[in-house]
PDB file of C-alpha atoms in Angstrom:
ATOM      1  CA  MET A 918      -0.004   0.043   0.005  1.00  0.00           C
ATOM      2  CA  LEU A 919       1.558   3.458  -1.148  1.00  0.00           C
ATOM      3  CA  GLU A 920       1.443   6.453   1.102  1.00  0.00           C
ATOM      4  CA  GLU A 921      -1.475   8.744   0.481  1.00  0.00           C
ATOM      5  CA  GLY A 922      -0.472  11.371  -2.023  1.00  0.00           C
ATOM      6  CA  THR A 923       1.834   9.041  -4.018  1.00  0.00           C
ATOM      7  CA  LYS A 924       1.035   8.980  -7.545  1.00  0.00           C
ATOM      8  CA  LEU A 925       1.379   5.647  -9.717  1.00  0.00           C
ATOM      9  CA  ALA A 926       3.617   6.197 -12.862  1.00  0.00           C
ATOM     10  CA  VAL A 927       2.082   3.993 -15.686  1.00  0.00           C
ATOM     11  CA  LYS A 928       1.177   4.238 -19.286  1.00  0.00           C
ATOM     12  CA  ALA A 929      -1.775   1.962 -19.333  1.00  0.00           C
ATOM     13  CA  VAL A 930      -4.680   1.168 -17.208  1.00  0.00           C
ATOM     14  CA  ILE A 931      -6.516  -2.096 -17.388  1.00  0.00           C
ATOM     15  CA  PHE A 932      -9.986  -2.641 -15.778  1.00  0.00           C
ATOM     16  CA  ASP A 933     -12.147  -5.478 -14.777  1.00  0.00           C
ATOM     17  CA  LEU A 934     -15.623  -5.180 -15.798  1.00  0.00           C
ATOM     18  CA  ILE A 935     -18.289  -6.561 -13.524  1.00  0.00           C
ATOM     19  CA  GLN A 936     -18.557  -4.654 -10.197  1.00  0.00           C
ATOM     20  CA  THR A 937     -15.778  -2.704 -11.093  1.00  0.00           C
ATOM     21  CA  LEU A 938     -17.189  -0.442 -13.930  1.00  0.00           C
ATOM     22  CA  THR A 939     -20.766  -1.833 -13.207  1.00  0.00           C
ATOM     23  CA  ASP A 940     -22.900  -0.692 -10.273  1.00  0.00           C
ATOM     24  CA  PRO A 941     -22.873  -3.709  -7.773  1.00  0.00           C
ATOM     25  CA  ASP A 942     -26.532  -2.884  -6.771  1.00  0.00           C
ATOM     26  CA  SER A 943     -27.606  -3.552 -10.311  1.00  0.00           C
ATOM     27  CA  ASP A 944     -25.806  -6.911 -10.408  1.00  0.00           C
ATOM     28  CA  LYS A 945     -27.778  -7.926  -7.430  1.00  0.00           C
ATOM     29  CA  LYS A 946     -31.133  -7.019  -8.729  1.00  0.00           C
ATOM     30  CA  LEU A 947     -30.446  -8.611 -12.133  1.00  0.00           C
ATOM     31  CA  HIS A 948     -29.788 -11.824 -10.515  1.00  0.00           C
ATOM     32  CA  MET A 949     -33.171 -11.843  -8.901  1.00  0.00           C
ATOM     33  CA  LYS A 950     -34.686 -11.228 -12.355  1.00  0.00           C
ATOM     34  CA  ILE A 951     -32.748 -14.434 -13.478  1.00  0.00           C
ATOM     35  CA  VAL A 952     -34.053 -16.366 -10.574  1.00  0.00           C
ATOM     36  CA  ASP A 953     -37.499 -15.187 -11.018  1.00  0.00           C
ATOM     37  CA  THR A 954     -37.519 -16.261 -14.661  1.00  0.00           C
ATOM     38  CA  LEU A 955     -36.247 -19.518 -13.724  1.00  0.00           C
ATOM     39  CA  LEU A 956     -38.960 -20.264 -11.043  1.00  0.00           C
ATOM     40  CA  LYS A 957     -41.727 -19.082 -13.585  1.00  0.00           C
ATOM     41  CA  LYS A 958     -40.144 -21.315 -16.390  1.00  0.00           C
ATOM     42  CA  PHE A 959     -40.153 -24.359 -14.308  1.00  0.00           C
ATOM     43  CA  ASN A 960     -43.239 -23.610 -12.083  1.00  0.00           C
ATOM     44  CA  ILE A 961     -41.327 -23.556  -8.978  1.00  0.00           C
ATOM     45  CA  VAL A 962     -43.395 -21.831  -6.140  1.00  0.00           C
ATOM     46  CA  SER A 963     -41.422 -19.897  -3.658  1.00  0.00           C
ATOM     47  CA  GLU A 964     -42.566 -16.995  -1.473  1.00  0.00           C
ATOM     48  CA  ASN A 965     -39.036 -15.806  -0.886  1.00  0.00           C
ATOM     49  CA  ILE A 966     -37.172 -14.631  -3.886  1.00  0.00           C
ATOM     50  CA  ILE A 967     -34.252 -13.001  -1.970  1.00  0.00           C
ATOM     51  CA  GLU A 968     -33.692 -16.656  -0.495  1.00  0.00           C
ATOM     52  CA  MET A 969     -33.825 -18.302  -3.609  1.00  0.00           C
ATOM     53  CA  THR A 970     -31.446 -15.792  -5.263  1.00  0.00           C
ATOM     54  CA  GLU A 971     -29.097 -16.251  -2.399  1.00  0.00           C
ATOM     55  CA  LYS A 972     -29.148 -20.102  -3.212  1.00  0.00           C
ATOM     56  CA  PHE A 973     -28.550 -19.497  -6.940  1.00  0.00           C
ATOM     57  CA  ASN A 974     -25.720 -17.010  -6.212  1.00  0.00           C
ATOM     58  CA  SER A 975     -24.073 -19.449  -3.895  1.00  0.00           C
ATOM     59  CA  ILE A 976     -24.155 -22.342  -6.383  1.00  0.00           C
ATOM     60  CA  LEU A 977     -22.922 -20.147  -9.310  1.00  0.00           C
ATOM     61  CA  GLY A 978     -20.142 -18.651  -7.032  1.00  0.00           C
ATOM     62  CA  ARG A 979     -18.777 -22.122  -6.164  1.00  0.00           C
ATOM     63  CA  TYR A 980     -18.733 -23.129  -9.786  1.00  0.00           C
ATOM     64  CA  TYR A 981     -16.975 -20.118 -10.880  1.00  0.00           C
ATOM     65  CA  GLU A 982     -14.248 -20.675  -7.993  1.00  0.00           C
ATOM     66  CA  LEU A 983     -13.927 -24.251  -9.129  1.00  0.00           C
ATOM     67  CA  ALA A 984     -13.168 -22.775 -12.769  1.00  0.00           C
ATOM     68  CA  VAL A 985     -10.772 -20.133 -11.250  1.00  0.00           C
ATOM     69  CA  HIS A 986      -8.795 -22.572  -9.324  1.00  0.00           C
ATOM     70  CA  GLY A 987      -8.723 -24.987 -12.101  1.00  0.00           C
ATOM     71  CA  GLY A 988      -7.056 -22.441 -14.259  1.00  0.00           C
ATOM     72  CA  SER A 989      -9.282 -22.916 -17.262  1.00  0.00           C
ATOM     73  CA  PHE A 990     -12.017 -20.846 -19.034  1.00  0.00           C
ATOM     74  CA  ASP A 991     -15.379 -22.807 -19.272  1.00  0.00           C
ATOM     75  CA  ILE A 992     -18.306 -20.554 -18.744  1.00  0.00           C
ATOM     76  CA  LYS A 993     -20.673 -23.065 -20.365  1.00  0.00           C
ATOM     77  CA  TYR A 994     -19.674 -25.619 -17.838  1.00  0.00           C
ATOM     78  CA  VAL A 995     -20.173 -23.243 -14.961  1.00  0.00           C
ATOM     79  CA  LEU A 996     -23.575 -22.100 -16.021  1.00  0.00           C
ATOM     80  CA  SER A 997     -24.644 -25.618 -17.027  1.00  0.00           C
ATOM     81  CA  SER A 998     -23.692 -26.957 -13.694  1.00  0.00           C
ATOM     82  CA  THR A 999     -25.318 -24.060 -11.845  1.00  0.00           C
ATOM     83  CA  LEU A1000     -28.590 -24.835 -13.564  1.00  0.00           C
ATOM     84  CA  GLU A1001     -28.425 -28.336 -13.034  1.00  0.00           C
ATOM     85  CA  GLU A1002     -27.778 -28.062  -9.181  1.00  0.00           C
ATOM     86  CA  PHE A1003     -30.279 -25.301  -8.791  1.00  0.00           C
ATOM     87  CA  LEU A1004     -33.104 -27.321 -10.545  1.00  0.00           C
ATOM     88  CA  ARG A1005     -32.142 -30.676  -8.637  1.00  0.00           C
ATOM     89  CA  GLU A1006     -32.881 -28.844  -5.458  1.00  0.00           C
ATOM     90  CA  PHE A1007     -36.474 -28.973  -6.671  1.00  0.00           C
ATOM     91  CA  GLY A1008     -36.601 -32.515  -8.055  1.00  0.00           C
ATOM     92  CA  ILE A1009     -36.126 -31.244 -11.645  1.00  0.00           C
ATOM     93  CA  ARG A1010     -33.700 -32.807 -14.134  1.00  0.00           C
ATOM     94  CA  SER A1011     -32.238 -30.042 -16.705  1.00  0.00           C
ATOM     95  CA  SER A1012     -32.328 -30.805 -20.502  1.00  0.00           C
ATOM     96  CA  GLU A1013     -30.294 -29.435 -23.121  1.00  0.00           C
ATOM     97  CA  GLU A1014     -33.127 -27.226 -24.187  1.00  0.00           C
ATOM     98  CA  ASP A1015     -33.342 -25.843 -20.705  1.00  0.00           C
ATOM     99  CA  GLU A1016     -29.553 -25.106 -20.860  1.00  0.00           C
ATOM    100  CA  LYS A1017     -29.988 -23.197 -23.964  1.00  0.00           C
ATOM    101  CA  PHE A1018     -32.882 -21.440 -22.427  1.00  0.00           C
ATOM    102  CA  PHE A1019     -30.893 -20.506 -19.445  1.00  0.00           C
ATOM    103  CA  PHE A1020     -27.662 -19.426 -21.355  1.00  0.00           C
ATOM    104  CA  ARG A1021     -29.856 -16.878 -23.354  1.00  0.00           C
ATOM    105  CA  ILE A1022     -31.836 -15.358 -20.527  1.00  0.00           C
ATOM    106  CA  TYR A1023     -28.702 -15.273 -18.342  1.00  0.00           C
ATOM    107  CA  TRP A1024     -26.722 -13.113 -20.725  1.00  0.00           C
ATOM    108  CA  ASP A1025     -29.658 -11.116 -21.904  1.00  0.00           C
ATOM    109  CA  ILE A1026     -30.717 -10.196 -18.412  1.00  0.00           C
ATOM    110  CA  HIS A1027     -27.295  -9.310 -17.520  1.00  0.00           C
ATOM    111  CA  ALA A1028     -26.533  -7.074 -20.496  1.00  0.00           C
ATOM    112  CA  ASN A1029     -30.206  -5.468 -20.506  1.00  0.00           C
ATOM    113  CA  ASN A1030     -29.986  -4.545 -16.769  1.00  0.00           C
ATOM    114  CA  LEU A1031     -26.503  -3.767 -15.674  1.00  0.00           C
ATOM    115  CA  GLU A1032     -25.925  -0.286 -14.801  1.00  0.00           C
ATOM    116  CA  PRO A1033     -22.529   1.691 -14.705  1.00  0.00           C
ATOM    117  CA  ARG A1034     -20.968   2.788 -11.642  1.00  0.00           C
ATOM    118  CA  PRO A1035     -21.272   6.589 -10.941  1.00  0.00           C
ATOM    119  CA  GLY A1036     -18.449   8.470 -12.660  1.00  0.00           C
ATOM    120  CA  LEU A1037     -17.777   5.896 -15.218  1.00  0.00           C
ATOM    121  CA  ILE A1038     -17.764   7.922 -18.447  1.00  0.00           C
ATOM    122  CA  GLU A1039     -16.004  10.716 -16.453  1.00  0.00           C
ATOM    123  CA  THR A1040     -13.180   8.501 -15.455  1.00  0.00           C
ATOM    124  CA  ILE A1041     -12.629   7.127 -18.845  1.00  0.00           C
ATOM    125  CA  VAL A1042     -12.697  10.289 -20.783  1.00  0.00           C
ATOM    126  CA  GLY A1043     -10.319  11.701 -18.089  1.00  0.00           C
ATOM    127  CA  LEU A1044      -7.786   8.822 -18.678  1.00  0.00           C
ATOM    128  CA  ARG A1045      -7.994   9.386 -22.429  1.00  0.00           C
ATOM    129  CA  THR A1046      -7.463  13.215 -21.960  1.00  0.00           C
ATOM    130  CA  LYS A1047      -4.283  12.145 -19.993  1.00  0.00           C
ATOM    131  CA  LYS A1048      -3.107  10.083 -22.894  1.00  0.00           C
ATOM    132  CA  TYR A1049      -3.165   6.840 -21.071  1.00  0.00           C
ATOM    133  CA  ARG A1050      -3.929   3.456 -22.901  1.00  0.00           C
ATOM    134  CA  ILE A1051      -6.993   2.016 -21.650  1.00  0.00           C
ATOM    135  CA  ALA A1052      -7.908  -1.745 -21.701  1.00  0.00           C
ATOM    136  CA  LEU A1053     -10.403  -4.112 -20.268  1.00  0.00           C
ATOM    137  CA  LEU A1054      -9.841  -7.804 -19.052  1.00  0.00           C
ATOM    138  CA  SER A1055     -12.819  -9.656 -18.054  1.00  0.00           C
ATOM    139  CA  ASP A1056     -13.618 -13.326 -17.509  1.00  0.00           C
ATOM    140  CA  ASP A1057     -16.919 -13.162 -19.299  1.00  0.00           C
ATOM    141  CA  THR A1058     -17.419 -13.720 -22.945  1.00  0.00           C
ATOM    142  CA  LEU A1059     -16.359 -11.136 -25.587  1.00  0.00           C
ATOM    143  CA  ASP A1060     -19.953 -10.883 -26.973  1.00  0.00           C
ATOM    144  CA  TYR A1061     -21.318 -10.082 -23.519  1.00  0.00           C
ATOM    145  CA  ILE A1062     -18.415  -7.652 -22.778  1.00  0.00           C
ATOM    146  CA  ASN A1063     -18.971  -5.753 -26.041  1.00  0.00           C
ATOM    147  CA  ARG A1064     -22.777  -5.728 -25.409  1.00  0.00           C
ATOM    148  CA  VAL A1065     -22.127  -4.015 -22.155  1.00  0.00           C
ATOM    149  CA  LEU A1066     -19.629  -1.571 -23.156  1.00  0.00           C
ATOM    150  CA  LYS A1067     -21.771  -0.521 -26.193  1.00  0.00           C
ATOM    151  CA  LYS A1068     -24.765  -0.055 -23.699  1.00  0.00           C
ATOM    152  CA  PHE A1069     -22.555   2.173 -21.658  1.00  0.00           C
ATOM    153  CA  ARG A1070     -21.545   4.081 -24.770  1.00  0.00           C
ATOM    154  CA  ILE A1071     -17.537   3.525 -23.856  1.00  0.00           C
ATOM    155  CA  LEU A1072     -16.615   0.654 -26.252  1.00  0.00           C
ATOM    156  CA  ASP A1073     -14.846   3.181 -28.504  1.00  0.00           C
ATOM    157  CA  LEU A1074     -12.891   4.718 -25.702  1.00  0.00           C
ATOM    158  CA  PHE A1075     -11.083   1.446 -25.030  1.00  0.00           C
ATOM    159  CA  ASP A1076      -7.757   0.693 -26.920  1.00  0.00           C
ATOM    160  CA  VAL A1077      -7.951  -3.084 -25.946  1.00  0.00           C
ATOM    161  CA  VAL A1078     -10.906  -5.305 -24.817  1.00  0.00           C
ATOM    162  CA  SER A1079     -10.015  -8.822 -24.054  1.00  0.00           C
ATOM    163  CA  SER A1080     -11.606 -11.920 -22.470  1.00  0.00           C
ATOM    164  CA  SER A1081     -10.096 -14.783 -20.858  1.00  0.00           C
ATOM    165  CA  GLU A1082     -12.104 -17.050 -23.103  1.00  0.00           C
ATOM    166  CA  GLU A1083      -9.669 -16.225 -25.868  1.00  0.00           C
ATOM    167  CA  ILE A1084      -7.001 -18.148 -24.427  1.00  0.00           C
ATOM    168  CA  GLY A1085      -9.057 -20.468 -22.099  1.00  0.00           C
ATOM    169  CA  ARG A1086      -7.437 -19.167 -18.796  1.00  0.00           C
ATOM    170  CA  MET A1087      -9.489 -17.252 -16.128  1.00  0.00           C
ATOM    171  CA  LYS A1088      -7.862 -14.594 -13.888  1.00  0.00           C
ATOM    172  CA  PRO A1089      -5.700 -14.753 -11.954  1.00  0.00           C
ATOM    173  CA  HIS A1090      -4.007 -17.046 -14.428  1.00  0.00           C
ATOM    174  CA  PRO A1091      -0.981 -15.127 -15.595  1.00  0.00           C
ATOM    175  CA  ASP A1092      -1.694 -15.885 -19.322  1.00  0.00           C
ATOM    176  CA  ALA A1093      -4.864 -13.754 -19.167  1.00  0.00           C
ATOM    177  CA  PHE A1094      -2.894 -10.599 -18.045  1.00  0.00           C
ATOM    178  CA  LYS A1095      -0.095 -11.332 -20.597  1.00  0.00           C
ATOM    179  CA  LEU A1096      -2.828 -11.445 -23.265  1.00  0.00           C
ATOM    180  CA  VAL A1097      -3.830  -7.895 -22.563  1.00  0.00           C
ATOM    181  CA  LEU A1098      -0.503  -6.515 -21.951  1.00  0.00           C
ATOM    182  CA  ASN A1099       0.907  -7.936 -25.024  1.00  0.00           C
ATOM    183  CA  ARG A1100      -1.927  -6.057 -27.019  1.00  0.00           C
ATOM    184  CA  LEU A1101      -1.278  -2.915 -25.211  1.00  0.00           C
ATOM    185  CA  GLY A1102       2.251  -3.245 -26.305  1.00  0.00           C
ATOM    186  CA  CYS A1103       3.416  -2.414 -22.563  1.00  0.00           C
ATOM    187  CA  SER A1104       5.432  -3.933 -19.950  1.00  0.00           C
ATOM    188  CA  SER A1105       3.697  -5.191 -16.491  1.00  0.00           C
ATOM    189  CA  GLN A1106       5.611  -2.369 -14.852  1.00  0.00           C
ATOM    190  CA  ASP A1107       3.969   0.081 -17.075  1.00  0.00           C
ATOM    191  CA  ALA A1108       0.428  -0.957 -16.338  1.00  0.00           C
ATOM    192  CA  ILE A1109      -1.955  -0.711 -13.586  1.00  0.00           C
ATOM    193  CA  MET A1110      -4.840  -3.264 -12.885  1.00  0.00           C
ATOM    194  CA  VAL A1111      -8.156  -1.825 -11.311  1.00  0.00           C
ATOM    195  CA  GLY A1112     -10.535  -4.468  -9.985  1.00  0.00           C
ATOM    196  CA  ASP A1113     -12.859  -5.402  -7.202  1.00  0.00           C
ATOM    197  CA  SER A1114     -11.447  -8.991  -6.526  1.00  0.00           C
ATOM    198  CA  LEU A1115      -8.384  -9.392  -4.434  1.00  0.00           C
ATOM    199  CA  GLU A1116      -8.055 -13.021  -5.721  1.00  0.00           C
ATOM    200  CA  ARG A1117      -8.892 -12.476  -9.449  1.00  0.00           C
ATOM    201  CA  ASP A1118      -7.740  -8.936 -10.186  1.00  0.00           C
ATOM    202  CA  ILE A1119      -5.081  -8.027  -7.506  1.00  0.00           C
ATOM    203  CA  ARG A1120      -3.358 -11.413  -7.044  1.00  0.00           C
ATOM    204  CA  GLY A1121      -2.777 -12.067 -10.555  1.00  0.00           C
ATOM    205  CA  ALA A1122      -1.732  -8.556 -11.746  1.00  0.00           C
ATOM    206  CA  LYS A1123       0.790  -8.532  -8.529  1.00  0.00           C
ATOM    207  CA  ALA A1124       2.369 -11.758  -9.578  1.00  0.00           C
ATOM    208  CA  LEU A1125       3.412 -10.053 -12.912  1.00  0.00           C
ATOM    209  CA  GLY A1126       4.779  -7.084 -11.187  1.00  0.00           C
ATOM    210  CA  MET A1127       1.833  -4.646 -12.105  1.00  0.00           C
ATOM    211  CA  LYS A1128       0.700  -1.842 -10.089  1.00  0.00           C
ATOM    212  CA  THR A1129      -2.957  -2.473  -8.571  1.00  0.00           C
ATOM    213  CA  VAL A1130      -5.932  -0.598  -7.227  1.00  0.00           C
ATOM    214  CA  LEU A1131      -8.813  -2.496  -5.654  1.00  0.00           C
ATOM    215  CA  ILE A1132     -12.070  -0.541  -5.914  1.00  0.00           C
ATOM    216  CA  LYS A1133     -14.551  -1.004  -2.986  1.00  0.00           C
ATOM    217  CA  LYS A1134     -17.848  -2.742  -3.896  1.00  0.00           C
ATOM    218  CA  TYR A1135     -19.562  -0.080  -1.693  1.00  0.00           C
ATOM    219  CA  PRO A1136     -17.949   3.253  -0.474  1.00  0.00           C
ATOM    220  CA  ASN A1137     -18.444   2.339   3.300  1.00  0.00           C
ATOM    221  CA  ASP A1138     -16.781  -1.066   2.928  1.00  0.00           C
ATOM    222  CA  ARG A1139     -13.889  -1.541   5.448  1.00  0.00           C
ATOM    223  CA  ILE A1140     -10.665  -3.184   4.186  1.00  0.00           C
ATOM    224  CA  ARG A1141      -7.961  -3.731   6.317  1.00  0.00           C
ATOM    225  CA  VAL A1142      -5.199  -3.350   3.814  1.00  0.00           C
ATOM    226  CA  LYS A1143      -2.302  -3.794   6.080  1.00  0.00           C
ATOM    227  CA  GLU A1144      -3.535  -7.075   7.509  1.00  0.00           C
ATOM    228  CA  LEU A1145      -3.825  -8.604   3.727  1.00  0.00           C
ATOM    229  CA  PRO A1146      -1.207 -11.126   2.581  1.00  0.00           C
ATOM    230  CA  GLU A1147       1.355  -9.300   0.429  1.00  0.00           C
ATOM    231  CA  GLU A1148       0.466 -11.323  -2.663  1.00  0.00           C
ATOM    232  CA  VAL A1149      -3.137  -9.630  -2.617  1.00  0.00           C
ATOM    233  CA  ARG A1150      -2.318  -6.300  -0.756  1.00  0.00           C
ATOM    234  CA  PRO A1151      -3.391  -3.546  -3.463  1.00  0.00           C
ATOM    235  CA  ASP A1152      -1.168  -0.653  -3.986  1.00  0.00           C
ATOM    236  CA  TYR A1153      -4.285   1.692  -3.599  1.00  0.00           C
ATOM    237  CA  VAL A1154      -7.689   1.206  -2.444  1.00  0.00           C
ATOM    238  CA  ILE A1155     -10.585   3.758  -3.822  1.00  0.00           C
ATOM    239  CA  SER A1156     -14.080   4.201  -3.055  1.00  0.00           C
ATOM    240  CA  TYR A1157     -15.155   5.732  -6.246  1.00  0.00           C
ATOM    241  CA  LEU A1158     -14.049   5.405  -9.904  1.00  0.00           C
ATOM    242  CA  VAL A1159     -13.165   9.069 -10.287  1.00  0.00           C
ATOM    243  CA  ASP A1160     -10.776   8.628  -7.531  1.00  0.00           C
ATOM    244  CA  LEU A1161      -8.430   6.810 -10.060  1.00  0.00           C
ATOM    245  CA  LEU A1162      -7.984  10.371 -11.780  1.00  0.00           C
ATOM    246  CA  LYS A1163      -6.134  11.493  -8.467  1.00  0.00           C
ATOM    247  CA  ILE A1164      -3.676   8.821  -8.236  1.00  0.00           C
ATOM    248  CA  ILE A1165      -2.307   8.512 -11.740  1.00  0.00           C
TER     249      ILE A1165
END
């Protein structure tokens, strides 16, 4: 963790997407929409959509972690396994057609309902004005990433847009970060990674010698940076996206 007032000397800024550039609250709400759609599709009666959404998120998160620790990118496996286990809780066996339906509504609801974090455009435009090269590295599919960036009207402001699906390795695998660094044409020492995940964003970037910035999911979140292990300790922690303009 750098001393307050210290500026990071870099040439390029690499962003994560979900809950870094997107509003965490909108992510929560859209997962409720996904679960509600599944409950109606399969005639599952539930009086507590929040509880059902927590169950869904728990299953989804577990399969994502398995993919991350396994080092491979297979979002189809993550989603199909999530659907299978979620429906099994209600005695329903998912079919190939059910999977196709789920894949479609999962990405559509995400892309159509995500909202940007406050200050997103101001931050990206500010970085462009300062002549930084700007990139995005996400564990989502390229098609989905492009849909979200187009919706936010910032796709053309990025020099590089990369997905770990392109190399079959999810963050924090070094190959995911090397992919975007190569496309930017800069060394790891000249780039900064901005993300919301200590494990996926900060760990992977630090392992390659990149500077790192952790953005809090919510401004009031307390993060005991000095107590974090060195391998996941960010150089900076920010509460708002626009804070990035003050440190580089």
